[in-house]
Each structure stands twice: as structure tokens, then as C-alpha cells.
């Protein structure tokens, strides 16, 4: 299990490694800052989707141990979100606070992206064993925020593309699949209670 | 000369220079392979070789050229918005080889006394080519400096002798999904259309470009012939043109049809009018880290400002 975990950990860092190599070797194209921003955004959303697939996969495959990866994957989503935001602040907007505030207030796709990031913070903080114990039932309730965050992430992507919505559409489809699975499960549970 | 006997390492253990280089290459390629699996391959491998493109003869410099540092051939030919070949910036460099830019006819028609069809090769042969180093400002808030080779549009239009009914000029890109795979997608309406007011078309800054860095235009940059209007956002500079038509009414342009609130007919570079989703005050000059202020009419106000003294630039963005 340990070796498995470190493999997943290493794999989750590959995109960063690629970006660093790319940056050093000048292989990120004519607009490296844009590439960095887009790739980290892409991986944030991808890790959110992967995190959300953990319980469906577990239920479908009966592979219970997979749950052990969920926290790590969720934290990687947070890690990429922080990278993405830092790149936005430092490289894209170059700490021009006036512009950043204008972006946050005037541009809905930024507002919703930022909202998603802010909502990720309490989830990251309360991801430890201690917090899980302390919060008890409320922990689960709090962590349902992940559904809102993932939806906000997809909307953020949808709103920012100029014309070709293929990629955000794919994310939207994956997300609805993952949500449908949960709703179906909920329905089965409710039916079981009613009987 | 004294040759020492070496340090006692078995020669079989010593890596030869060749092997060493091979190993380096192997590591490099495996890293690249892993990288390309993780992300998309296009960025690692998109390279276009300048020497593959033929040199154009007899090019004279122009006083309209800027002294700004030009972007590299590599940047100019691998970072393109050309939806006919795909919607990402890397797609055109990868897909545009399917275009057949030779032979190529361009027809000039509409309200004029002398309509006609021209072979692009003849246009190149029969006109004085000029190098025009222009700033290009994309509506997406990045910019480049590009050494185009071209012919003033006016030279070509004058020969057609437009009549007084000719108030605008309409431009049409090739419609040929077999050569332009992006046209199989409905992301925009095809063919791509653009237009200029007559005075804009006749302005000395406006050119028909046929080359880049002294060589024929690569397909991803709009081969074999494209418009360049340096004081307007890049999407006005329509590529791979097959038809130019003098018309009476303001022609439609593709991006305006696609999103009227975001892209106007005039599309003059203007830091004072934001795109609804982003600011136009600054731009990133590709190749440099910091951003720079965007200038009204992309810094060409002196040459073009007089055409817009009566125009409300906020309304007619
Ligand atoms: C959980 C939070 C977030 C997610 C999931 C996310 C996801 C994404 C994705 C998928 C992209 C597009 C990538 C591509 O084109 O391939 C993107 C781009 C972008 N994101 Fe985010 N993002 C998040 C938070 C933020 C925040 C907090 C900001 C800034 C305040 C931000 C600013 C941007 C910008 C400026 C772009 C590029 C827009 C453009 O080039 O037009 N994002 N993001």
C-alpha cells in the first residue's frame, strides 16, 4: 500500500515536473505564462474530478482501500489550485492589485473561480484525522462543498473559453456522470428506508 | 610524450562519448515522451523550419516599419489563431500542411470597372514587394512584432477601378473543408469573412501580405495571401483570401456574427474599450515577461487617427 501511495503521489507531481522542465528548456511555446496558467487550471479541475471518482469506483469495484487516496488527491486539487492562483497573481497580472480587484469584481469567470478556491480552503484545513474526529457528522456535510466547487470550476472554464467549448463540455459531462451516480445511490438508499 | 596507464578502471566500464550522448538523448527523449503523455505533445515538438520556405525576390524596406524587436520565426509560426485548422494556438502549425497554397487565384469583383482574377504568383511578380515590420495586437491581449512582406492593398484595388458605389470592401477566405479541417466544425460560420471601410482599405498601412521574414508565407500564417491591418485587432487581418469584393453596405464579419457583444466591425485597437470579459489596457508582448500599455490604434494613431475623428469609438468598437 505504501509503495502504491508513493507512486500515486509521484504521478500527481508529473504535471509540475513537466511544467518546470518546459519552462527551463523554453518548451512551453510562445506564451509560456499562458501555458502555465492553463495547464495548472486544467490539472486543478482534473484532480477535482479524480477525487470525486474515488467513491464511485470504490462502490462499483468493492476496492475499499482506494478511499485511502481520496485525501491525497483532494489535496493535490488544492495544490494545483494554489499554483494556478499564484501564477495568475504573479505572472499573469504581475501583482497589479487594481487590475486584480477589477477582475475579481467585474469578470464573472474570475469571481466564480475565486469562489471555488476560497471554498477549497476549509476543506483542505479540515482534511486531517484530527479534524475529521472533531467534526464528526458535520465533517461530511462540510465536505459536500466539493460538489459546489467542482461545478464552479466547470462554469469558470465554460465562461472563459472564447468559442470552442469542447473541453469544458467534456468536464461537464464527467461531472454530471459522477453526480448522477451519487443521486442514483441516494435514491436506492431512500427506497430502502421507505421499505 | 608520456602516456599514463590510466587509473585502473576497466575500459569496458568506461562510457564512450558516443554512448554517453546516446544515453543523454535517450533520457531526453524518454522525458519528452513521458511529458507528452502527461500533457499534449504539440508544444514539445511544434517546430517549423524557416529554411523550407522559398525566399522572395526584390524586397524593399518601408518607412512604415517599426523598430521594435521582431518576434522569432518560431513564435510567429507556432502560435496562431486560425480556426480553419483548429481552435488551439498550436493547431495551425500542426494541421495547415493540408492547405495547398499553389496555384492560388484571388478574384476582385463587385462595384468596379475592371474586375478580374489574379494568380498570386503574378501579383508577386508584377508588384514591388515591401517589408513591413508591424506590431500585431490580438484581441486576446497579447502582441507580436512581425516582419511581413507584402503589397499595399491600394495598389491592387486601384487597378480594379472601384466605382462610387464601392463604400466598403469585403474579404473572403477559402472554403474547402478537405484542405481546412477546422471547417468541419461549426465553431464559426464558414467561410471566414471580413470587411473594411473604403478609406481603411486604401490607407497606406493596409497591405496584402505574401511573406514573412523575406520568405513565402507559411500556411498557418494565412498562405498564400492575407490581409494585414496593423491598427486593428488581429482577427480583422483575414487569411488565405480567395475573394475581394467592392460593396455598398457594411459587410458582415465572422467574429461579429459569432459574438456581436464582444467583437465589432471596426475592431480598432483601443485600451479605452474593454472586451466584456477582459481588459484591453495592457498587452503581453510575446517573448517578454512584463506587460506593456496598449496604445490607441496600436500606436498607429498618426497614420490612421484622422479616419475616426467623427466616430464614437465606444459605440463602434
Ligand atoms: C478551484 C478553482 C479553479 C479551477 C478548477 C480552475 C480551472 C481553470 C481551468 C480548467 C482553466 C482553463 C485551462 C485551459 O484553458 O486549458 C482556467 C483558466 C484560468 N483561470 Fe482558473 N481555475 C480555478 C481558480 C481560478 C482563480 C482563483 C483564478 C483567479 C482569480 C483563476 C483564473 C484563471 C484565468 C485568468 C484563466 C485563463 C483565462 C484565459 O486565458 O482566458 N482561476 N482555470
Coordinates of C-alpha atoms and ligand atoms in Angstrom, one line a residue:
Chain A
X1 CA 0.0 0.0 0.0
X2 CA 2.8 2.4 0.9
X3 CA 4.6 1.9 -2.4
X4 CA 1.3 2.3 -4.2
X5 CA 0.7 5.6 -2.4
X6 CA 4.1 7.0 -3.2
X7 CA 3.6 6.0 -6.8
X8 CA 0.3 8.0 -7.0
X9 CA 2.0 10.8 -5.2
X10 CA 4.8 10.9 -7.7
X11 CA 2.4 10.6 -10.6
X12 CA 0.4 13.5 -9.3
X13 CA 3.6 15.6 -9.4
X14 CA 4.4 14.8 -13.0
X15 CA 2.5 17.8 -14.4
X16 CA 4.5 20.2 -12.3
X17 CA 7.7 18.4 -13.3
X18 CA 6.7 18.8 -16.9
X19 CA 6.0 22.5 -16.5
X20 CA 9.3 23.1 -14.7
X21 CA 11.2 21.2 -17.4
X22 CA 9.3 23.0 -20.1
X23 CA 10.0 26.4 -18.5
X24 CA 13.7 25.8 -18.1
X25 CA 14.0 24.3 -21.6
X26 CA 11.9 27.0 -23.2
X27 CA 9.4 24.4 -24.4
X28 CA 6.2 25.9 -23.3
X29 CA 5.5 27.7 -26.6
X30 CA 5.4 31.4 -27.5
X31 CA 3.4 32.3 -24.5
X32 CA 4.7 30.3 -21.5
X33 CA 2.8 32.2 -18.9
X34 CA -0.5 31.4 -20.6
X35 CA 0.6 27.8 -20.9
X36 CA 1.4 27.7 -17.1
X37 CA -1.9 29.3 -16.3
X38 CA -3.9 27.0 -18.5
X39 CA -2.2 23.7 -17.6
X40 CA -2.5 24.4 -13.8
X41 CA -6.2 25.3 -14.2
X42 CA -6.7 22.1 -16.2
X43 CA -5.0 20.0 -13.6
X44 CA -6.9 21.6 -10.8
X45 CA -10.2 20.6 -12.4
X46 CA -8.8 17.2 -13.4
X47 CA -7.8 16.4 -9.8
X48 CA -11.2 17.6 -8.6
X49 CA -12.8 15.1 -11.0
X50 CA -10.4 12.3 -9.9
X51 CA -11.2 13.0 -6.3
X52 CA -14.9 12.8 -7.0
X53 CA -14.5 9.5 -8.8
X54 CA -13.0 7.8 -5.7
X55 CA -16.2 6.8 -4.0
X56 CA -18.0 5.7 -7.2
X57 CA -15.0 3.5 -8.1
X58 CA -14.9 2.1 -4.6
X59 CA -18.6 1.2 -4.6
X60 CA -18.5 -0.3 -8.1
X61 CA -15.4 -2.3 -7.5
X62 CA -15.6 -3.1 -3.9
X63 CA -12.0 -2.0 -3.6
X64 CA -12.3 -0.4 -0.3
X65 CA -8.7 0.6 0.2
X66 CA -8.9 3.2 -2.6
X67 CA -10.6 5.5 -0.1
X68 CA -7.1 6.0 1.4
X69 CA -6.1 8.0 -1.7
X70 CA -9.0 10.4 -1.5
X71 CA -7.5 12.9 0.9
X72 CA -4.2 13.0 -1.0
X73 CA -6.0 13.5 -4.3
X74 CA -8.2 16.3 -2.9
X75 CA -5.1 18.0 -1.5
X76 CA -3.5 17.8 -4.9
X77 CA -6.5 19.6 -6.4
X78 CA -5.9 22.3 -3.8
X79 CA -2.2 22.3 -4.5
X80 CA -2.8 22.9 -8.2
X81 CA -5.5 25.5 -7.5
X82 CA -2.9 27.4 -5.4
X83 CA -0.3 27.1 -8.1
X84 CA -2.9 28.3 -10.6
X85 CA -3.9 31.3 -8.5
X86 CA -0.3 32.2 -7.7
X87 CA 0.6 32.1 -11.4
X88 CA -2.4 34.3 -12.1
X89 CA -1.5 36.8 -9.4
X90 CA 2.3 36.9 -10.0
X91 CA 2.9 36.1 -13.7
X92 CA -0.3 36.9 -15.4
X93 CA -1.4 40.0 -13.5
X94 CA 2.1 40.7 -12.0
X95 CA 0.6 41.8 -8.7
X96 CA -1.2 44.7 -10.2
X97 CA -3.7 44.8 -7.4
X98 CA -6.0 47.4 -9.0
X99 CA -6.4 45.1 -12.1
X100 CA -6.9 42.1 -9.9
X101 CA -9.6 43.7 -7.9
X102 CA -11.3 44.8 -11.1
X103 CA -11.0 41.3 -12.5
X104 CA -12.5 39.8 -9.3
X105 CA -15.4 42.2 -9.3
X106 CA -16.1 42.7 -13.0
X107 CA -15.4 39.4 -14.6
X108 CA -17.8 36.6 -13.6
X109 CA -15.4 33.8 -14.7
X110 CA -12.8 35.1 -12.3
X111 CA -15.3 35.7 -9.5
X112 CA -16.5 32.1 -9.7
X113 CA -13.0 30.7 -9.9
X114 CA -12.0 32.6 -6.9
X115 CA -15.1 31.5 -5.0
X116 CA -14.2 27.9 -5.8
X117 CA -10.6 28.5 -4.5
X118 CA -11.9 30.1 -1.3
X119 CA -14.3 27.2 -0.7
X120 CA -11.4 24.7 -1.1
X121 CA -9.5 26.3 1.8
X122 CA -11.7 25.0 4.7
X123 CA -11.8 21.6 3.1
X124 CA -8.0 21.4 2.9
X125 CA -7.7 22.6 6.5
X126 CA -10.2 20.0 7.9
X127 CA -8.7 17.2 5.9
X128 CA -6.7 15.9 8.8
X129 CA -7.6 12.9 11.0
X130 CA -7.9 15.3 14.0
X131 CA -10.5 17.5 12.3
X132 CA -12.4 14.5 10.9
X133 CA -12.8 13.3 14.5
X134 CA -13.6 16.7 15.9
X135 CA -16.3 17.5 13.4
X136 CA -17.9 14.1 13.3
X137 CA -21.1 14.1 11.2
X138 CA -20.6 17.7 10.4
X139 CA -17.4 16.9 8.5
X140 CA -19.3 15.0 5.8
X141 CA -21.7 17.9 5.5
X142 CA -18.9 20.4 5.1
X143 CA -17.1 18.3 2.6
X144 CA -20.2 18.2 0.4
X145 CA -18.9 21.6 -0.7
X146 CA -16.7 19.7 -3.1
X147 CA -19.8 19.4 -5.4
X148 CA -20.3 23.1 -5.5
X149 CA -16.5 23.7 -6.0
X150 CA -16.3 21.2 -8.9
X151 CA -19.4 22.8 -10.5
X152 CA -18.0 26.3 -10.1
X153 CA -14.7 25.1 -11.6
X154 CA -16.5 23.8 -14.7
X155 CA -18.6 27.0 -15.0
X156 CA -15.3 29.0 -14.7
X157 CA -13.8 27.1 -17.6
X158 CA -17.0 27.4 -19.6
X159 CA -17.2 31.1 -19.2
X160 CA -13.6 31.8 -20.1
X161 CA -13.2 30.0 -23.4
X162 CA -13.6 32.2 -26.4
X163 CA -15.6 29.9 -28.7
X164 CA -14.7 26.3 -28.6
X165 CA -16.5 24.8 -25.6
X166 CA -15.4 21.2 -26.3
X167 CA -13.1 20.9 -23.2
X168 CA -15.4 22.4 -20.7
X169 CA -18.2 20.3 -22.1
X170 CA -16.2 17.2 -21.5
X171 CA -15.6 18.2 -17.9
X172 CA -19.3 19.0 -17.5
X173 CA -20.2 15.5 -18.8
X174 CA -17.8 13.8 -16.5
X175 CA -19.1 15.8 -13.5
X176 CA -22.8 15.0 -14.4
X177 CA -21.9 11.4 -14.6
X178 CA -20.3 11.5 -11.2
X179 CA -23.3 13.3 -9.8
X180 CA -25.8 11.0 -11.4
X181 CA -24.1 8.1 -9.7
X182 CA -24.5 9.7 -6.3
X183 CA -28.1 10.6 -6.9
X184 CA -28.9 7.1 -8.0
X185 CA -27.2 5.8 -4.9
X186 CA -29.2 8.2 -2.8
X187 CA -32.4 7.1 -4.4
X188 CA -31.7 3.4 -3.7
X189 CA -30.9 4.3 -0.1
X190 CA -34.2 6.3 0.3
X191 CA -36.2 3.5 -1.2
X192 CA -34.5 1.1 1.2
X193 CA -35.6 3.3 4.1
X194 CA -39.1 3.6 2.9
X195 CA -39.4 -0.2 2.8
Chain B
X1 CA 55.2 12.2 -24.6
X2 CA 54.4 10.1 -21.6
X3 CA 51.2 8.1 -21.7
X4 CA 49.9 7.1 -18.3
X5 CA 48.5 3.7 -17.9
X6 CA 45.1 5.0 -16.7
X7 CA 43.5 4.7 -13.4
X8 CA 42.8 1.1 -13.4
X9 CA 39.2 1.3 -14.5
X10 CA 38.3 -1.5 -16.9
X11 CA 37.9 0.0 -20.3
X12 CA 34.6 -1.8 -20.7
X13 CA 33.2 0.2 -17.8
X14 CA 34.1 3.5 -19.3
X15 CA 31.2 5.0 -21.3
X16 CA 32.3 6.2 -24.7
X17 CA 31.5 9.7 -25.8
X18 CA 29.0 8.3 -28.3
X19 CA 27.3 6.1 -25.8
X20 CA 27.2 8.9 -23.4
X21 CA 25.5 11.1 -25.9
X22 CA 23.1 8.3 -26.8
X23 CA 22.2 7.9 -23.2
X24 CA 21.7 11.6 -22.8
X25 CA 19.5 11.5 -25.8
X26 CA 17.6 8.5 -24.6
X27 CA 16.9 10.2 -21.3
X28 CA 15.9 13.4 -23.1
X29 CA 13.5 11.5 -25.4
X30 CA 12.1 9.4 -22.6
X31 CA 11.5 12.6 -20.6
X32 CA 9.9 14.2 -23.6
X33 CA 7.8 11.1 -24.2
X34 CA 6.6 11.0 -20.6
X35 CA 5.9 14.7 -20.8
X36 CA 3.9 14.3 -23.9
X37 CA 1.9 11.6 -22.4
X38 CA 1.2 13.8 -19.4
X39 CA 0.3 16.8 -21.5
X40 CA -0.1 17.4 -25.1
X41 CA 2.7 16.7 -27.5
X42 CA 2.3 19.6 -29.7
X43 CA 4.1 22.1 -27.6
X44 CA 7.2 20.0 -27.2
X45 CA 7.5 19.3 -30.8
X46 CA 5.9 22.1 -32.7
X47 CA 8.8 23.5 -34.7
X48 CA 8.8 24.8 -38.2
X49 CA 11.9 25.1 -40.2
X50 CA 12.4 28.5 -41.7
X51 CA 14.8 27.3 -44.5
X52 CA 12.0 25.1 -46.0
X53 CA 10.3 28.3 -47.3
X54 CA 11.4 29.9 -50.5
X55 CA 12.9 33.4 -50.4
X56 CA 11.0 36.2 -52.1
X57 CA 12.9 38.4 -54.6
X58 CA 13.4 42.2 -54.6
X59 CA 12.0 43.3 -51.3
X60 CA 12.5 46.9 -50.3
X61 CA 12.3 48.3 -46.8
X62 CA 9.5 50.7 -45.8
X63 CA 9.4 53.8 -43.6
X64 CA 6.2 52.4 -42.1
X65 CA 8.2 49.7 -40.3
X66 CA 8.6 49.8 -36.6
X67 CA 12.0 49.5 -34.9
X68 CA 10.5 47.2 -32.2
X69 CA 12.4 43.9 -31.8
X70 CA 10.8 41.3 -34.0
X71 CA 9.4 38.0 -32.6
X72 CA 11.2 34.9 -33.8
X73 CA 10.2 32.8 -36.8
X74 CA 9.4 30.1 -34.3
X75 CA 7.0 32.2 -32.3
X76 CA 5.3 33.7 -35.3
X77 CA 4.7 30.3 -36.9
X78 CA 3.7 28.2 -33.9
X79 CA 1.3 30.5 -32.1
X80 CA -1.6 31.2 -34.4
X81 CA -5.3 31.8 -34.2
X82 CA -6.5 30.2 -37.4
X83 CA -9.7 28.3 -36.6
X84 CA -9.8 26.8 -40.1
X85 CA -7.1 24.5 -38.7
X86 CA -8.2 24.1 -35.1
X87 CA -9.0 26.2 -32.2
X88 CA -5.8 26.0 -30.1
X89 CA -2.8 28.1 -30.8
X90 CA -0.7 25.1 -31.7
X91 CA -3.2 23.5 -34.1
X92 CA -2.5 25.6 -37.2
X93 CA 1.3 24.8 -37.2
X94 CA 0.4 21.1 -36.9
X95 CA -2.5 21.0 -39.4
X96 CA -2.0 23.6 -42.0
X97 CA 0.1 21.4 -44.2
X98 CA -3.1 20.1 -45.8
X99 CA -3.6 23.5 -47.4
X100 CA -2.5 23.7 -51.0
X101 CA -1.4 27.4 -51.5
X102 CA -0.2 27.0 -55.1
X103 CA -1.6 27.7 -57.6
X104 CA -3.9 30.2 -56.0
X105 CA -6.3 32.6 -57.6
X106 CA -7.8 35.6 -56.0
X107 CA -10.7 37.4 -57.6
X108 CA -11.5 41.1 -57.3
X109 CA -15.1 41.9 -58.1
X110 CA -18.2 43.9 -57.2
X111 CA -18.6 47.7 -57.8
X112 CA -15.6 48.3 -60.0
X113 CA -14.9 48.9 -63.7
X114 CA -12.1 46.4 -64.0
X115 CA -12.9 43.2 -62.1
X116 CA -10.6 40.2 -62.6
X117 CA -9.0 37.1 -61.3
X118 CA -5.3 37.2 -60.4
X119 CA -2.8 34.5 -59.8
X120 CA -1.0 35.2 -56.6
X121 CA 2.3 34.3 -58.3
X122 CA 1.7 37.1 -60.8
X123 CA 0.8 39.6 -58.1
X124 CA 4.1 38.8 -56.5
X125 CA 6.0 39.1 -59.8
X126 CA 4.3 42.3 -61.0
X127 CA 4.3 44.4 -57.9
X128 CA 7.1 45.9 -55.8
X129 CA 7.3 43.8 -52.6
X130 CA 7.9 45.8 -49.4
X131 CA 9.0 44.6 -46.0
X132 CA 6.6 46.0 -43.3
X133 CA 7.6 45.3 -39.8
X134 CA 4.3 45.8 -37.9
X135 CA 3.0 45.3 -34.4
X136 CA 0.2 42.8 -34.2
X137 CA -2.2 43.2 -31.3
X138 CA -4.6 40.3 -30.7
X139 CA -8.0 40.9 -29.2
X140 CA -6.9 38.4 -26.5
X141 CA -4.4 40.9 -25.1
X142 CA -1.1 39.5 -26.5
X143 CA 1.0 41.0 -29.2
X144 CA 3.9 40.3 -31.5
X145 CA 6.1 42.2 -33.9
X146 CA 6.1 40.6 -37.4
X147 CA 8.3 41.4 -40.4
X148 CA 5.7 40.9 -43.2
X149 CA 6.4 41.1 -46.9
X150 CA 3.6 42.5 -48.9
X151 CA 2.0 44.8 -51.4
X152 CA -0.1 47.9 -50.3
X153 CA -3.7 46.9 -50.8
X154 CA -4.4 50.2 -52.5
X155 CA -2.1 49.2 -55.4
X156 CA -4.2 46.2 -56.1
X157 CA -7.6 47.9 -55.5
X158 CA -6.8 50.9 -57.7
X159 CA -6.2 48.6 -60.7
X160 CA -9.7 47.4 -60.4
X161 CA -11.0 51.0 -60.6
X162 CA -13.8 50.9 -57.9
X163 CA -16.9 53.0 -58.7
X164 CA -18.5 55.5 -56.4
X165 CA -20.8 52.7 -55.2
X166 CA -17.9 51.0 -53.6
X167 CA -18.2 52.1 -49.9
X168 CA -16.7 49.0 -48.3
X169 CA -14.5 46.1 -49.2
X170 CA -15.4 42.5 -48.3
X171 CA -12.8 39.8 -48.0
X172 CA -13.5 36.0 -48.1
X173 CA -11.3 33.1 -47.1
X174 CA -11.1 29.8 -48.9
X175 CA -14.0 27.4 -48.1
X176 CA -12.6 23.9 -48.6
X177 CA -13.1 21.6 -45.6
X178 CA -10.9 19.0 -47.3
X179 CA -7.9 21.4 -47.0
X180 CA -9.1 23.2 -43.9
X181 CA -10.2 20.5 -41.5
X182 CA -11.5 23.0 -38.9
X183 CA -14.3 23.9 -41.3
X184 CA -15.9 20.6 -40.5
X185 CA -16.6 22.0 -37.1
X186 CA -19.4 24.6 -36.6
X187 CA -17.4 26.7 -34.1
X188 CA -17.6 29.6 -36.5
X189 CA -19.6 30.2 -39.7
X190 CA -17.6 29.4 -42.8
X191 CA -16.2 30.8 -44.9
X192 CA -14.5 33.4 -42.7
X193 CA -15.5 36.9 -43.7
X194 CA -14.0 40.3 -43.0
X195 CA -14.5 43.8 -44.2
X196 CA -13.0 47.3 -44.2
X197 CA -14.4 50.7 -45.0
X198 CA -13.1 52.0 -48.3
X199 CA -10.8 54.6 -46.7
X200 CA -9.4 51.9 -44.4
X201 CA -8.7 49.6 -47.3
X202 CA -6.9 52.4 -49.1
X203 CA -4.8 53.5 -46.2
X204 CA -1.1 53.1 -46.9
X205 CA -0.6 51.0 -43.8
X206 CA -3.0 48.3 -45.1
X207 CA -1.2 45.5 -47.0
X208 CA -1.8 42.2 -48.7
X209 CA 1.0 40.1 -47.2
X210 CA 2.6 37.3 -49.1
X211 CA 5.6 36.7 -47.0
X212 CA 7.3 36.6 -43.6
X213 CA 11.0 37.2 -42.8
X214 CA 11.6 37.5 -46.5
X215 CA 10.2 34.1 -47.3
X216 CA 6.8 32.9 -48.6
X217 CA 4.1 32.8 -46.1
X218 CA 3.7 29.5 -44.1
X219 CA 0.2 28.1 -44.4
X220 CA -0.5 28.6 -40.7
X221 CA 0.0 32.3 -41.2
X222 CA -2.5 32.6 -44.0
X223 CA -0.8 31.4 -47.2
X224 CA -0.6 32.4 -49.9
X225 CA -2.1 35.8 -49.4
X226 CA -3.6 37.6 -46.4
X227 CA -4.7 41.0 -45.2
X228 CA -2.6 42.9 -42.6
X229 CA -4.3 45.9 -40.9
X230 CA -1.9 46.7 -38.0
X231 CA -4.1 49.2 -36.1
X232 CA -6.9 46.7 -35.7
X233 CA -7.2 43.5 -33.6
X234 CA -5.7 40.5 -35.3
X235 CA -9.0 38.9 -36.3
X236 CA -9.5 41.7 -38.9
X237 CA -6.4 40.6 -40.8
X238 CA -8.2 37.8 -42.7
X239 CA -6.0 34.9 -44.0
X240 CA -5.9 32.8 -47.2
X241 CA -8.1 35.1 -49.2
X242 CA -9.8 34.0 -52.4
X243 CA -12.2 36.9 -53.0
X244 CA -12.2 40.7 -52.6
X245 CA -15.4 42.4 -53.4
X246 CA -16.4 46.1 -53.5
X247 CA -19.7 46.6 -51.8
X248 CA -22.1 49.3 -50.9
X249 CA -23.1 48.3 -47.4
X250 CA -21.1 47.4 -44.4
X251 CA -20.2 43.7 -44.8
X252 CA -20.6 41.2 -42.1
X253 CA -17.5 39.9 -40.4
X254 CA -17.3 36.4 -38.9
X255 CA -16.4 37.2 -35.3
X256 CA -19.0 39.9 -35.1
X257 CA -21.7 37.4 -36.2
X258 CA -20.4 34.9 -33.8
X259 CA -20.4 37.2 -30.7
X260 CA -21.8 40.7 -31.5
X261 CA -21.3 42.0 -28.0
X262 CA -17.6 41.1 -28.0
X263 CA -16.3 41.7 -31.5
X264 CA -17.3 44.7 -33.6
X265 CA -16.9 45.6 -37.2
X266 CA -14.2 48.2 -36.6
X267 CA -12.2 46.4 -34.0
X268 CA -9.7 49.2 -33.7
X269 CA -7.1 48.5 -31.0
X270 CA -8.3 50.7 -28.1
X271 CA -7.1 50.5 -24.5
X272 CA -10.2 52.5 -23.5
X273 CA -12.8 49.9 -24.5
X274 CA -12.6 46.7 -22.7
X275 CA -13.6 43.3 -24.0
X276 CA -16.6 42.3 -21.9
X277 CA -14.5 39.5 -20.4
X278 CA -11.1 41.1 -20.1
X279 CA -9.3 44.4 -20.0
X280 CA -7.6 45.8 -23.1
X281 CA -5.5 48.3 -21.3
X282 CA -2.3 46.2 -21.4
X283 CA -0.8 43.5 -23.5
X284 CA 1.8 40.8 -23.2
X285 CA 4.4 41.2 -25.9
X286 CA 5.3 37.6 -26.5
X287 CA 8.9 36.9 -25.6
X288 CA 9.0 39.4 -22.8
X289 CA 7.9 38.9 -19.3
X290 CA 6.4 42.2 -18.3
X291 CA 3.2 43.6 -19.7
X292 CA 3.1 46.9 -21.6
X293 CA 0.5 49.6 -22.1
X294 CA -1.7 49.1 -25.1
X295 CA -1.7 52.2 -27.4
X296 CA -4.7 53.6 -29.2
X297 CA -4.8 52.3 -32.8
X298 CA -1.9 50.0 -31.7
X299 CA 0.4 53.0 -31.9
X300 CA -0.6 54.0 -35.4
X301 CA -2.8 56.9 -34.5
X302 CA -0.7 59.3 -36.6
X303 CA -1.4 57.4 -39.8
X304 CA -5.0 56.4 -39.1
X305 CA -6.5 58.6 -36.4
X306 CA -7.9 61.1 -38.9
X307 CA -10.3 58.4 -40.3
X308 CA -12.1 58.2 -37.0
X309 CA -12.5 61.8 -35.8
X310 CA -16.3 61.6 -36.2
X311 CA -16.7 58.1 -35.0
X312 CA -17.8 57.2 -31.5
X313 CA -15.2 54.5 -30.7
X314 CA -17.1 53.2 -27.7
X315 CA -20.2 52.5 -29.8
X316 CA -18.3 51.4 -32.9
X317 CA -15.8 49.2 -31.1
Ligands
LIG1 C1 -10.9 25.6 -8.0 C2 -10.6 26.6 -8.6 C3 -10.2 26.8 -10.1 C4 -10.3 25.8 -11.1 C5 -10.9 24.4 -11.1 C6 -9.8 26.5 -12.3 C7 -9.8 25.9 -13.6 C8 -9.3 26.5 -14.7 C9 -9.3 25.9 -16.0 C10 -9.7 24.5 -16.3 C11 -8.8 26.8 -16.9 C12 -8.6 26.7 -18.4 C13 -7.5 25.8 -18.7 C14 -7.4 25.6 -20.2 O1 -7.7 26.5 -21.0 O2 -6.9 24.5 -20.6 C15 -8.6 28.0 -16.1 C16 -8.1 29.2 -16.7 C17 -7.9 30.4 -16.0 N1 -8.2 30.6 -14.7 FE1 -8.8 29.2 -13.3 N2 -9.5 27.8 -12.0 C18 -9.7 28.0 -10.7 C19 -9.5 29.1 -10.0 C20 -9.0 30.3 -10.5 C21 -8.8 31.5 -9.8 C22 -9.0 31.7 -8.3 C23 -8.4 32.5 -10.7 C24 -8.1 33.9 -10.5 C25 -8.5 34.7 -9.5 C26 -8.4 31.9 -12.0 C27 -8.1 32.5 -13.2 C28 -8.0 31.9 -14.4 C29 -7.5 32.6 -15.5 C30 -7.2 34.0 -15.7 C31 -7.5 31.6 -16.6 C32 -7.1 31.8 -18.0 C33 -8.2 32.6 -18.8 C34 -7.8 32.9 -20.2 O3 -6.7 32.6 -20.6 O4 -8.7 33.4 -20.9 N3 -8.8 30.5 -11.8 N4 -8.9 27.8 -14.8

